[in-house]
PDB file of C-alpha atoms and ligand atoms in Angstrom:
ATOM      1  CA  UNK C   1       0.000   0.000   0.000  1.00 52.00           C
ATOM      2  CA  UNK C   2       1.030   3.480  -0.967  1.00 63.00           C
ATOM      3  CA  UNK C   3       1.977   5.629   2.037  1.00 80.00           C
ATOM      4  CA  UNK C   4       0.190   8.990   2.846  1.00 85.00           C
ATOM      5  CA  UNK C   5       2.268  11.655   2.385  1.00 89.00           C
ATOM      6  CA  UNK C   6       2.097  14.424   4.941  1.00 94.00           C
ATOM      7  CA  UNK C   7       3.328  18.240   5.356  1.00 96.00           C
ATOM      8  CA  UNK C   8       3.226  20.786   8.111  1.00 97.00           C
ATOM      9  CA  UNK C   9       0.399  22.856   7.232  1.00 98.00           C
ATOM     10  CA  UNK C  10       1.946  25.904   6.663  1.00 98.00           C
ATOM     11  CA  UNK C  11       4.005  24.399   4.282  1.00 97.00           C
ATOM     12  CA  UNK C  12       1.558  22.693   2.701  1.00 98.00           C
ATOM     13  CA  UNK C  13      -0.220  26.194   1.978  1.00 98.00           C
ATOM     14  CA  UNK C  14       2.469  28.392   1.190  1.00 98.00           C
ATOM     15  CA  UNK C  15       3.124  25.311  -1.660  1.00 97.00           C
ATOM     16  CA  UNK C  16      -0.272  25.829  -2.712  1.00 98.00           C
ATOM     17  CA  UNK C  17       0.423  29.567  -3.451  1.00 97.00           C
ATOM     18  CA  UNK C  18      -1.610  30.781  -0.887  1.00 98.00           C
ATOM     19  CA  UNK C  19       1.123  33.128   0.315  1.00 97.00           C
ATOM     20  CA  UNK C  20       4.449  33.194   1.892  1.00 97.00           C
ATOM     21  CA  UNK C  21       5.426  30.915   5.110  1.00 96.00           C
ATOM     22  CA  UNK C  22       4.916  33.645   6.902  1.00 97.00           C
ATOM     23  CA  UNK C  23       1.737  34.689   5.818  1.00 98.00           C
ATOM     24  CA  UNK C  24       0.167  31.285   5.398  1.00 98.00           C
ATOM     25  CA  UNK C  25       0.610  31.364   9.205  1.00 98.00           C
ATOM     26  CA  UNK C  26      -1.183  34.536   9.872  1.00 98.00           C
ATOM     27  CA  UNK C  27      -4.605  32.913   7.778  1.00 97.00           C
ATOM     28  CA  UNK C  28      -3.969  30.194  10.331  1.00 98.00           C
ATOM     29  CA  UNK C  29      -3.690  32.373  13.436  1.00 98.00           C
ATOM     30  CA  UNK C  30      -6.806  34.961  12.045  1.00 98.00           C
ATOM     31  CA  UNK C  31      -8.958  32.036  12.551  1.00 97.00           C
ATOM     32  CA  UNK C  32      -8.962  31.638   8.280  1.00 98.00           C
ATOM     33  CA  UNK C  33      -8.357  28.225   7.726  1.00 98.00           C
ATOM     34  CA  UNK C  34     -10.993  24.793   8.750  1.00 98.00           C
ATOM     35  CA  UNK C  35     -10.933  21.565   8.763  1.00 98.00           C
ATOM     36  CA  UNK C  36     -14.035  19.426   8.576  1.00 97.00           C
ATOM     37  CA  UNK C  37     -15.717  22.594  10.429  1.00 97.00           C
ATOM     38  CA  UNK C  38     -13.095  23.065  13.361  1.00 97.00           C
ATOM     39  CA  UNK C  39     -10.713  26.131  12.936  1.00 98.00           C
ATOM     40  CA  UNK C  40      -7.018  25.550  12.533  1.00 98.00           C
ATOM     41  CA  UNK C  41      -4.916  26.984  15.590  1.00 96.00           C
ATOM     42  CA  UNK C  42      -1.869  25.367  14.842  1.00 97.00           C
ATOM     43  CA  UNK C  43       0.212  26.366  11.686  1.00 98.00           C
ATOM     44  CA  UNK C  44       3.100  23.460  12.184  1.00 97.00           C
ATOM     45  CA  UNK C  45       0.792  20.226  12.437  1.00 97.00           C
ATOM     46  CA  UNK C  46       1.073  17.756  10.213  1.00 97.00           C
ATOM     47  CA  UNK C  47      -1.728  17.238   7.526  1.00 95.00           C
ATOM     48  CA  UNK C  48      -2.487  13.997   5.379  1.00 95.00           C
ATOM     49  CA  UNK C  49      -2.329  14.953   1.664  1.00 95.00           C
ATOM     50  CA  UNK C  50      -5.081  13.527   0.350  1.00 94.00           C
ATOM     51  CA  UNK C  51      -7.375  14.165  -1.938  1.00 92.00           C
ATOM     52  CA  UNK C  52     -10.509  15.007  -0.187  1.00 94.00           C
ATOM     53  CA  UNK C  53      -8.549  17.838   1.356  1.00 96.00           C
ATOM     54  CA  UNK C  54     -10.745  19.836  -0.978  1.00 96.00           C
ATOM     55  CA  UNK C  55     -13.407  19.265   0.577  1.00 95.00           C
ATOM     56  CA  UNK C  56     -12.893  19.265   3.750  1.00 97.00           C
ATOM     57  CA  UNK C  57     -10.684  22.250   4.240  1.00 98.00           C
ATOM     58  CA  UNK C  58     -11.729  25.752   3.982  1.00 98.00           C
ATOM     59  CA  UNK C  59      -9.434  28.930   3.403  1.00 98.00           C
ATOM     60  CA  UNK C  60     -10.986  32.429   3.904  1.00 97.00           C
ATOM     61  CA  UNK C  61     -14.358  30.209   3.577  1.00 97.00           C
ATOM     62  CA  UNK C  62     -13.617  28.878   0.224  1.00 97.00           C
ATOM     63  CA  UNK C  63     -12.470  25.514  -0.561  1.00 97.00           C
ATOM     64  CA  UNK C  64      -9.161  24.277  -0.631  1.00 98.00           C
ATOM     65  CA  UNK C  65      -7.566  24.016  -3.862  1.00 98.00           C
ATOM     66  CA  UNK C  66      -7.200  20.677  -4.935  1.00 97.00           C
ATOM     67  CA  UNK C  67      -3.719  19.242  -3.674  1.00 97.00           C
ATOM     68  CA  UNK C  68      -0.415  18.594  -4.401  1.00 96.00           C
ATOM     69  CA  UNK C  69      -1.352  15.042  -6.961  1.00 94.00           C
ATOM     70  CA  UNK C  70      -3.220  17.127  -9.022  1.00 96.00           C
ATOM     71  CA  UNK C  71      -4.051  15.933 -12.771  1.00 97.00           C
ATOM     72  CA  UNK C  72      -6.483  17.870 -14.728  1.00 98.00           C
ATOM     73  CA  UNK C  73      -7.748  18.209 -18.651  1.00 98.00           C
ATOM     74  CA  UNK C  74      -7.417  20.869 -19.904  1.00 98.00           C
ATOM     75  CA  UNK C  75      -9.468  22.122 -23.246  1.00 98.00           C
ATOM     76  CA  UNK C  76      -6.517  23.563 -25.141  1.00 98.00           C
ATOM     77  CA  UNK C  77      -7.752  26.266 -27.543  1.00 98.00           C
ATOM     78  CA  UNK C  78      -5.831  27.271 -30.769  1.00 98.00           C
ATOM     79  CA  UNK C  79      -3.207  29.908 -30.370  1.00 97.00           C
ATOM     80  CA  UNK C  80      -1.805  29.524 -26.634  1.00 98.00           C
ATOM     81  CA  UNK C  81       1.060  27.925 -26.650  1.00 98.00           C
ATOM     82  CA  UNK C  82       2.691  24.792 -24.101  1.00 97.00           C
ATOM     83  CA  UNK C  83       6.224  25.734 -24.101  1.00 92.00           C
ATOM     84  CA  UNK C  84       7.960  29.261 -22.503  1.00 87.00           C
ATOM     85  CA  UNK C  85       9.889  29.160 -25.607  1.00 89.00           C
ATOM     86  CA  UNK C  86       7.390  29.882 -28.173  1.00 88.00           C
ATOM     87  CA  UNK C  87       5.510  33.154 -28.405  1.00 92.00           C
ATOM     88  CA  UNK C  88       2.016  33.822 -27.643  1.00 94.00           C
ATOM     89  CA  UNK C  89      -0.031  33.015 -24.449  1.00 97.00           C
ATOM     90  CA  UNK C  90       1.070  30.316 -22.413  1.00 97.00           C
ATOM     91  CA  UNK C  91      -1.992  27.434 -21.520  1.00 98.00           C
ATOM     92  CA  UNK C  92      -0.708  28.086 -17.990  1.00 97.00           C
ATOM     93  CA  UNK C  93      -2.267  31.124 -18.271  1.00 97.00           C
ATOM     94  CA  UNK C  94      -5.585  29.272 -18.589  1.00 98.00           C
ATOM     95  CA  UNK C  95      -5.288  28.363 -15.455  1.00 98.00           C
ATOM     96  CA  UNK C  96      -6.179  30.204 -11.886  1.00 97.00           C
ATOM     97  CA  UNK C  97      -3.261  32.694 -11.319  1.00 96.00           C
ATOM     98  CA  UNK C  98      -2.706  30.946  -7.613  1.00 97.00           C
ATOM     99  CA  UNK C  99      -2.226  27.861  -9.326  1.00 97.00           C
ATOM    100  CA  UNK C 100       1.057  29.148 -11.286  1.00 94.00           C
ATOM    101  CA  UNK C 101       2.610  29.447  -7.609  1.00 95.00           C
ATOM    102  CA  UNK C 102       2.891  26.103  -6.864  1.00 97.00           C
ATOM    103  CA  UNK C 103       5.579  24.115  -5.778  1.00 97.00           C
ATOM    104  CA  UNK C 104       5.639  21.424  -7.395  1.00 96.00           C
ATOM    105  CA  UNK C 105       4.895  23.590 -10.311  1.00 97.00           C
ATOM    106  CA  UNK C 106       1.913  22.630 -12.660  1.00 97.00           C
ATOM    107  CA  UNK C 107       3.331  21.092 -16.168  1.00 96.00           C
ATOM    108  CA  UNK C 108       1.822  20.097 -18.726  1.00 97.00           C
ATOM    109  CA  UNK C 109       2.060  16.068 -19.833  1.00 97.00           C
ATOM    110  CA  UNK C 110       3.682  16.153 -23.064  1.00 95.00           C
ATOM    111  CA  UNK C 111       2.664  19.146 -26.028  1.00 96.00           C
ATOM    112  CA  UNK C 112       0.097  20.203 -28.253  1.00 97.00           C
ATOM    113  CA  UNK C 113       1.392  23.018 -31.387  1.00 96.00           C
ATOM    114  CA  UNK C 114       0.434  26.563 -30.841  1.00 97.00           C
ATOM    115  CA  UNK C 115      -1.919  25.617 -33.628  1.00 97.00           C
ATOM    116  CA  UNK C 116      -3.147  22.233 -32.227  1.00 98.00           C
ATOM    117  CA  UNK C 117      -6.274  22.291 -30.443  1.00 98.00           C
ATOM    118  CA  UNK C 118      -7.571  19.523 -28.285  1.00 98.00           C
ATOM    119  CA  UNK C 119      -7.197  17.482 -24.738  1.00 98.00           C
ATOM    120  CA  UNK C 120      -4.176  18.355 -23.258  1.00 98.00           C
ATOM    121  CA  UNK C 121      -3.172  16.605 -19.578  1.00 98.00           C
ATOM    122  CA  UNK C 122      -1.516  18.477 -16.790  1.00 98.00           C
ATOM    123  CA  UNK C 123      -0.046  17.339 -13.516  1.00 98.00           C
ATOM    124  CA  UNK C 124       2.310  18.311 -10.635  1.00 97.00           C
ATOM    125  CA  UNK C 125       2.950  14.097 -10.137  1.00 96.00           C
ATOM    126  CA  UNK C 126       6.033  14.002 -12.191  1.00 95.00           C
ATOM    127  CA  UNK C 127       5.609  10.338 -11.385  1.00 93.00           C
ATOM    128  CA  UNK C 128       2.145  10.570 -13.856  1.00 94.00           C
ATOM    129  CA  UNK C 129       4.098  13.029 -16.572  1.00 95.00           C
ATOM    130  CA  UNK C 130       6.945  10.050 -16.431  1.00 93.00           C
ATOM    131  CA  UNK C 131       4.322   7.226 -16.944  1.00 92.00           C
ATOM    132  CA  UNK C 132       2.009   9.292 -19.523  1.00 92.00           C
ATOM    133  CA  UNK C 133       4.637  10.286 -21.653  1.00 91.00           C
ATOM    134  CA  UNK C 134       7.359   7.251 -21.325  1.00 89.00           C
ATOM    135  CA  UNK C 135       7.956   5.712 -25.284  1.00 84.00           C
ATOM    136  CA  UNK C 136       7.265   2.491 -23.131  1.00 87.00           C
ATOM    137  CA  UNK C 137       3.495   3.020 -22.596  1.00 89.00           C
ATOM    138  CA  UNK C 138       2.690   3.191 -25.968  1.00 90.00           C
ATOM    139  CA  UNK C 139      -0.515   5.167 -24.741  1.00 95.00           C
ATOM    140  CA  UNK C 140      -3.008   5.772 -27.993  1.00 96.00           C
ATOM    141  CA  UNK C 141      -3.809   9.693 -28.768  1.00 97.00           C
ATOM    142  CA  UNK C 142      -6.316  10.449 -31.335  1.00 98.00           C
ATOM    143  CA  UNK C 143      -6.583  13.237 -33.455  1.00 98.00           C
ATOM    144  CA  UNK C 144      -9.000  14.541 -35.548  1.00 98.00           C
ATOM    145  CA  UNK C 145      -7.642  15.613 -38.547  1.00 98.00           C
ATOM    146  CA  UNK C 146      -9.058  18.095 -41.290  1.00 98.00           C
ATOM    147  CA  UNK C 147      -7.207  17.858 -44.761  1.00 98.00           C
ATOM    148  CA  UNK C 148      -6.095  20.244 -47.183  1.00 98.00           C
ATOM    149  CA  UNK C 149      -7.064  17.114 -50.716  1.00 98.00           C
ATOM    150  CA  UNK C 150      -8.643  14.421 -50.511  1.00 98.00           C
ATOM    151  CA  UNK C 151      -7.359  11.714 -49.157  1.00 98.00           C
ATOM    152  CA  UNK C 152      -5.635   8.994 -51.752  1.00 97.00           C
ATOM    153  CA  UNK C 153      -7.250   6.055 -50.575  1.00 97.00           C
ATOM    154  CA  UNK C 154      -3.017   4.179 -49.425  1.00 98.00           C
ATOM    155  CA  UNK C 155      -3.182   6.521 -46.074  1.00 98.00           C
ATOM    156  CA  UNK C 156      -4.392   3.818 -44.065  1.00 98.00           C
ATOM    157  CA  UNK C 157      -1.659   1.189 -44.825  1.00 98.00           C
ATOM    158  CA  UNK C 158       0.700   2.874 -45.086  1.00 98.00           C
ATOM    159  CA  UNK C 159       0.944   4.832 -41.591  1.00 98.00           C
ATOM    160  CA  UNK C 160      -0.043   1.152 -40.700  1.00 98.00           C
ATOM    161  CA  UNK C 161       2.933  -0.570 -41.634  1.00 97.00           C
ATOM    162  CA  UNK C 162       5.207   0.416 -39.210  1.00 96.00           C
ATOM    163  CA  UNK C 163       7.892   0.931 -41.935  1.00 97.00           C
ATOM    164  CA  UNK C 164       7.195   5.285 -42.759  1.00 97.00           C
ATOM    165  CA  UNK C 165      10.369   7.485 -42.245  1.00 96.00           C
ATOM    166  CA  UNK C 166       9.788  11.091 -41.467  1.00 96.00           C
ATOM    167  CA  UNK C 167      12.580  13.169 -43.071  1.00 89.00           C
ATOM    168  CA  UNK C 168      15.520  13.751 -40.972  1.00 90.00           C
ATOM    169  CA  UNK C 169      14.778  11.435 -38.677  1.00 94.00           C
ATOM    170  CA  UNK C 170      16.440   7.920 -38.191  1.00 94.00           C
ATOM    171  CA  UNK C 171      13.750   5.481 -36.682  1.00 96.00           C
ATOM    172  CA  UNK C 172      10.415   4.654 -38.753  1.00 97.00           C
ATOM    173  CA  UNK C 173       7.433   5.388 -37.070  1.00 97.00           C
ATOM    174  CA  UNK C 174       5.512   2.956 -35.287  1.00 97.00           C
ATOM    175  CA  UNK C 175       2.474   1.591 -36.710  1.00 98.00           C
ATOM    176  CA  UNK C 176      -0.276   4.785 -36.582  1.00 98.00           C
ATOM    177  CA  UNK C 177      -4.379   3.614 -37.253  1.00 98.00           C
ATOM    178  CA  UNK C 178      -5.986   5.649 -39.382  1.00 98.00           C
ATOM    179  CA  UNK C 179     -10.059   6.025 -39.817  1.00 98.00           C
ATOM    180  CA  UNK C 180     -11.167   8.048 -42.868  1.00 98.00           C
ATOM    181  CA  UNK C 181     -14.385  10.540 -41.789  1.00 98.00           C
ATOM    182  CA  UNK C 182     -14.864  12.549 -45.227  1.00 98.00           C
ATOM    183  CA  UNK C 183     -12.798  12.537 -48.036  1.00 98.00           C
ATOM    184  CA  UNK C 184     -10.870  15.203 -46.255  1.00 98.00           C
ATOM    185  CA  UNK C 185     -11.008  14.131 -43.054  1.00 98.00           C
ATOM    186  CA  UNK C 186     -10.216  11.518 -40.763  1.00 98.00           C
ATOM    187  CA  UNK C 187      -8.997  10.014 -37.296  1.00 98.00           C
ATOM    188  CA  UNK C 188      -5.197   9.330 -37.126  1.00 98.00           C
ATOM    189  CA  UNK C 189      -4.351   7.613 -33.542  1.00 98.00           C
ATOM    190  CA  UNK C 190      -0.761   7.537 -32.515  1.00 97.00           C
ATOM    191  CA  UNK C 191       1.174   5.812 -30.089  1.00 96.00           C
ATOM    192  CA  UNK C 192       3.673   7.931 -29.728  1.00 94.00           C
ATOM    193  CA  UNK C 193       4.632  11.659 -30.080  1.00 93.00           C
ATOM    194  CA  UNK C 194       7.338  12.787 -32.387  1.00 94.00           C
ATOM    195  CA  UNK C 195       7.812  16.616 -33.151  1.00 94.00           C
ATOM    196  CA  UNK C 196       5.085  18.081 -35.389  1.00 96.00           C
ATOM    197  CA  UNK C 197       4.446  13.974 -35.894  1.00 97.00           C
ATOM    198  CA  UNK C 198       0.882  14.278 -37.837  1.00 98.00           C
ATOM    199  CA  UNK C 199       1.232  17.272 -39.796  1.00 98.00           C
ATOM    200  CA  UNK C 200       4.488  15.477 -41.289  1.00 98.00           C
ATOM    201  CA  UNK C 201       2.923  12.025 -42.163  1.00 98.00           C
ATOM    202  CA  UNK C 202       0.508  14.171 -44.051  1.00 98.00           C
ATOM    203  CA  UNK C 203       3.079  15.919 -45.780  1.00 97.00           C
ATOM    204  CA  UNK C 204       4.982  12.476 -46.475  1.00 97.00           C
ATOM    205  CA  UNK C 205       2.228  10.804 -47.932  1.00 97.00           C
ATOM    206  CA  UNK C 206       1.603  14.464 -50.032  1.00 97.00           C
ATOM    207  CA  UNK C 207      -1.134  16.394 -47.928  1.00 98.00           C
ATOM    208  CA  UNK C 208      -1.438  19.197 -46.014  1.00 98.00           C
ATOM    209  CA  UNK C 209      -3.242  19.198 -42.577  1.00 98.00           C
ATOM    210  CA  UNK C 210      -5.711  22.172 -42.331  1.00 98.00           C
ATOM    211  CA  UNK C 211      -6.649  21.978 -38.655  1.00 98.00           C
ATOM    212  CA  UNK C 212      -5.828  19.567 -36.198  1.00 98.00           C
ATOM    213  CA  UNK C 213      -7.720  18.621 -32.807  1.00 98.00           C
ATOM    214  CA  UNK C 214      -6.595  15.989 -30.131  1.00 98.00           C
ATOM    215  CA  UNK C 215      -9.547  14.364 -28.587  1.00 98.00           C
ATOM    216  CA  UNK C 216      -8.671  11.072 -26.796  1.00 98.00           C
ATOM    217  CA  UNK C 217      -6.060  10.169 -24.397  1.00 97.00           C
ATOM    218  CA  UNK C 218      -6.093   6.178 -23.596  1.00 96.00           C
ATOM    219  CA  UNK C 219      -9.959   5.550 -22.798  1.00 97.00           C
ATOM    220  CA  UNK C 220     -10.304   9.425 -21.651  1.00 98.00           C
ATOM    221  CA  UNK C 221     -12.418  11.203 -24.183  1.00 98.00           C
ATOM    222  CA  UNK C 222     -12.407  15.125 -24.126  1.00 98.00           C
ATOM    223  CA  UNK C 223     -15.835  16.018 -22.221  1.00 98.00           C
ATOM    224  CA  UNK C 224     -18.627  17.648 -25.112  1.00 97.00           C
ATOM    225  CA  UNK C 225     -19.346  19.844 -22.434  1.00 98.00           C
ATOM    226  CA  UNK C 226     -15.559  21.648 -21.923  1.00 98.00           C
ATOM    227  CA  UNK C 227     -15.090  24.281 -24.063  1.00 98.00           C
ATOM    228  CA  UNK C 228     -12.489  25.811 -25.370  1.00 98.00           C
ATOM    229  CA  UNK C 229     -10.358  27.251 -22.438  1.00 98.00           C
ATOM    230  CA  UNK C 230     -11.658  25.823 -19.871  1.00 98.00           C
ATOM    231  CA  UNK C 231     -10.190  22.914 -17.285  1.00 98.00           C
ATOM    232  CA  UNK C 232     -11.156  19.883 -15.538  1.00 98.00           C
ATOM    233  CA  UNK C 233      -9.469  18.193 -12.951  1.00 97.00           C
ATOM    234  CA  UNK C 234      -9.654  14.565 -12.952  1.00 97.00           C
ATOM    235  CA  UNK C 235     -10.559  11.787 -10.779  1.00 94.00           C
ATOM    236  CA  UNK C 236      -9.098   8.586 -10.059  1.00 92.00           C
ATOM    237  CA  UNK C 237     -11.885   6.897 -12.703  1.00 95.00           C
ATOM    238  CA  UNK C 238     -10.548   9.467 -15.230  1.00 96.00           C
ATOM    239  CA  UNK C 239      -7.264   8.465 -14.464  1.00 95.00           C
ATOM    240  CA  UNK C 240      -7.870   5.137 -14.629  1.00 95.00           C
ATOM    241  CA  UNK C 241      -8.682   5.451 -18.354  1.00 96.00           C
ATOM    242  CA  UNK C 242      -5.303   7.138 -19.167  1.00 95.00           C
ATOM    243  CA  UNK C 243      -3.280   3.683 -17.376  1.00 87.00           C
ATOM    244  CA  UNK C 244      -3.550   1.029 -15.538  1.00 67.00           C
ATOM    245  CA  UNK C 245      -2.821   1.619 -12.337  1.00 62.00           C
ATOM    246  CA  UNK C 246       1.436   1.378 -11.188  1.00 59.00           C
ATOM    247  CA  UNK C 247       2.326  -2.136 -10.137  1.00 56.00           C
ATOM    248  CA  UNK C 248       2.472  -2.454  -6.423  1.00 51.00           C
ATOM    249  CA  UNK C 249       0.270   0.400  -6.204  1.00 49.00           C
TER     250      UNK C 249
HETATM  251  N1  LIG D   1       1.045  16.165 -34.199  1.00 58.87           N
HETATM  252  C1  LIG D   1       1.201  17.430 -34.654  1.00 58.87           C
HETATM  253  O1  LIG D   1       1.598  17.644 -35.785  1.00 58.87           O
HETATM  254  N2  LIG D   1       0.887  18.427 -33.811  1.00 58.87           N
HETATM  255  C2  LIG D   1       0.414  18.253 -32.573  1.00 58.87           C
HETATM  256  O2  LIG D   1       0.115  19.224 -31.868  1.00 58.87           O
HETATM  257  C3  LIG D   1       0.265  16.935 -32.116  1.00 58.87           C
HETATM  258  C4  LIG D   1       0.594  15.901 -32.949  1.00 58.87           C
END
């Protein structure tokens, strides 16, 4: 059985971005912070981290955010960007301004192109991010795919075959399924997640991808109802859609 990590609380706050060690105390000693309906008194005792934290804890009256062993989905809309070193708005920016204080930071689990929409995963669990996006997982991401031409009709085996060589690159691609929608338009899932990796097999095979939209992860299908911006964060039946759970776990 996993053991339940724990942190003093005013640690566990100040992590949280709810202020500095110093001030986290002060919520505590203003009578700000409950637990199950009982105020805080004591800034250094040790909490559980657990999930249900967020429920059960109140700061200023409001709930706690959720805690550290977060994962959420995030509706990735075109134009923000995943990475510091590209320009434009960052998806972190998406996301409530407290939650860019955090230690361990927010990342996001693997990338999406500025011009990419879709389901994108983040976490703080670099234990997740190292699962999710290890080459060993071979964890299936579909993408919905809008073409530039029709489609030729030899798509289908040949991302199938295992055998396709982007250019500059030294490996063939693994085996990729492809589902044709329309004539110019169509499913391509991928187990795996080489640079720019669609909008090249389109150009290999003579295409040109028009618009591009990730929407499934493993079993985890991006939610109808999440629009473009906005965030969900998961529970352990989401995550158990994404992988199996660790061994030993
Ligand atoms: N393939 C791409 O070309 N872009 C993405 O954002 C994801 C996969």
């Amino acid at each position: 059985m996993s053991k339940i990590p724990t942190l003093r609380l005013d640690r566990l706050l100040a992590n949280m971005g709810y202020g500095s060690r110093r001030e986290v105390q002060q919520l505590v000693h203003a009578g700000l912070v409950t637990l199950d309906g009982e105020t805080l008194e004591d800034p250094d005792q040790r909490m559980a981290v657990t999930r249900d934290l967020s429920e059960r804890m109140l700061i200023r009256g409001k709930p706690l955010d959720p805690p550290p062993g977060l994962a959420l989905m995030l509706h990735k809309p075109l134009g923000v960007t995943c990475s510091h070193k590209e320009a434009g708005p960052l998806v972190y920016g998406l996301l409530p301004e407290r939650w860019r204080r955090r230690d361990p930071a927010i990342s996001t689990i693997g990338r999406l192109d500025k011009e990419t929409s879709g389901l994108l995963l983040m976490t703080d669990d670099g234990n997740l991010l190292h699962r999710v996006i290890s080459p060993r997982t071979h964890l299936p991401k579909r993408y919905h795919v809008t073409l530039d031409r029709p489609l030729r009709g030899d798509e289908a085996e040949i991302f199938a075959a295992g055998t396709l060589m982007l250019e500059g690159e030294e490996k063939p691609l693994l085996p990729a399924r492809l589902e044709a929608l329309a004539e110019q338009s169509a499913y391509l899932t991928l187990t795996e997640g080489r640079y720019h990796q669609v909008r090249r097999m389109f150009a290999a095979v003579g295409n040109h991808v028009t618009a591009l939209h990730r929407d499934r992860i493993g079993d985890l299908i991006l939610p109808g109802d999440l629009e473009p911006g906005q965030y969900r964060v998961l529970s352990e039946a989401d995550l158990a859609l994404i992988l199996p759970p660790a061994k030993g776990a």
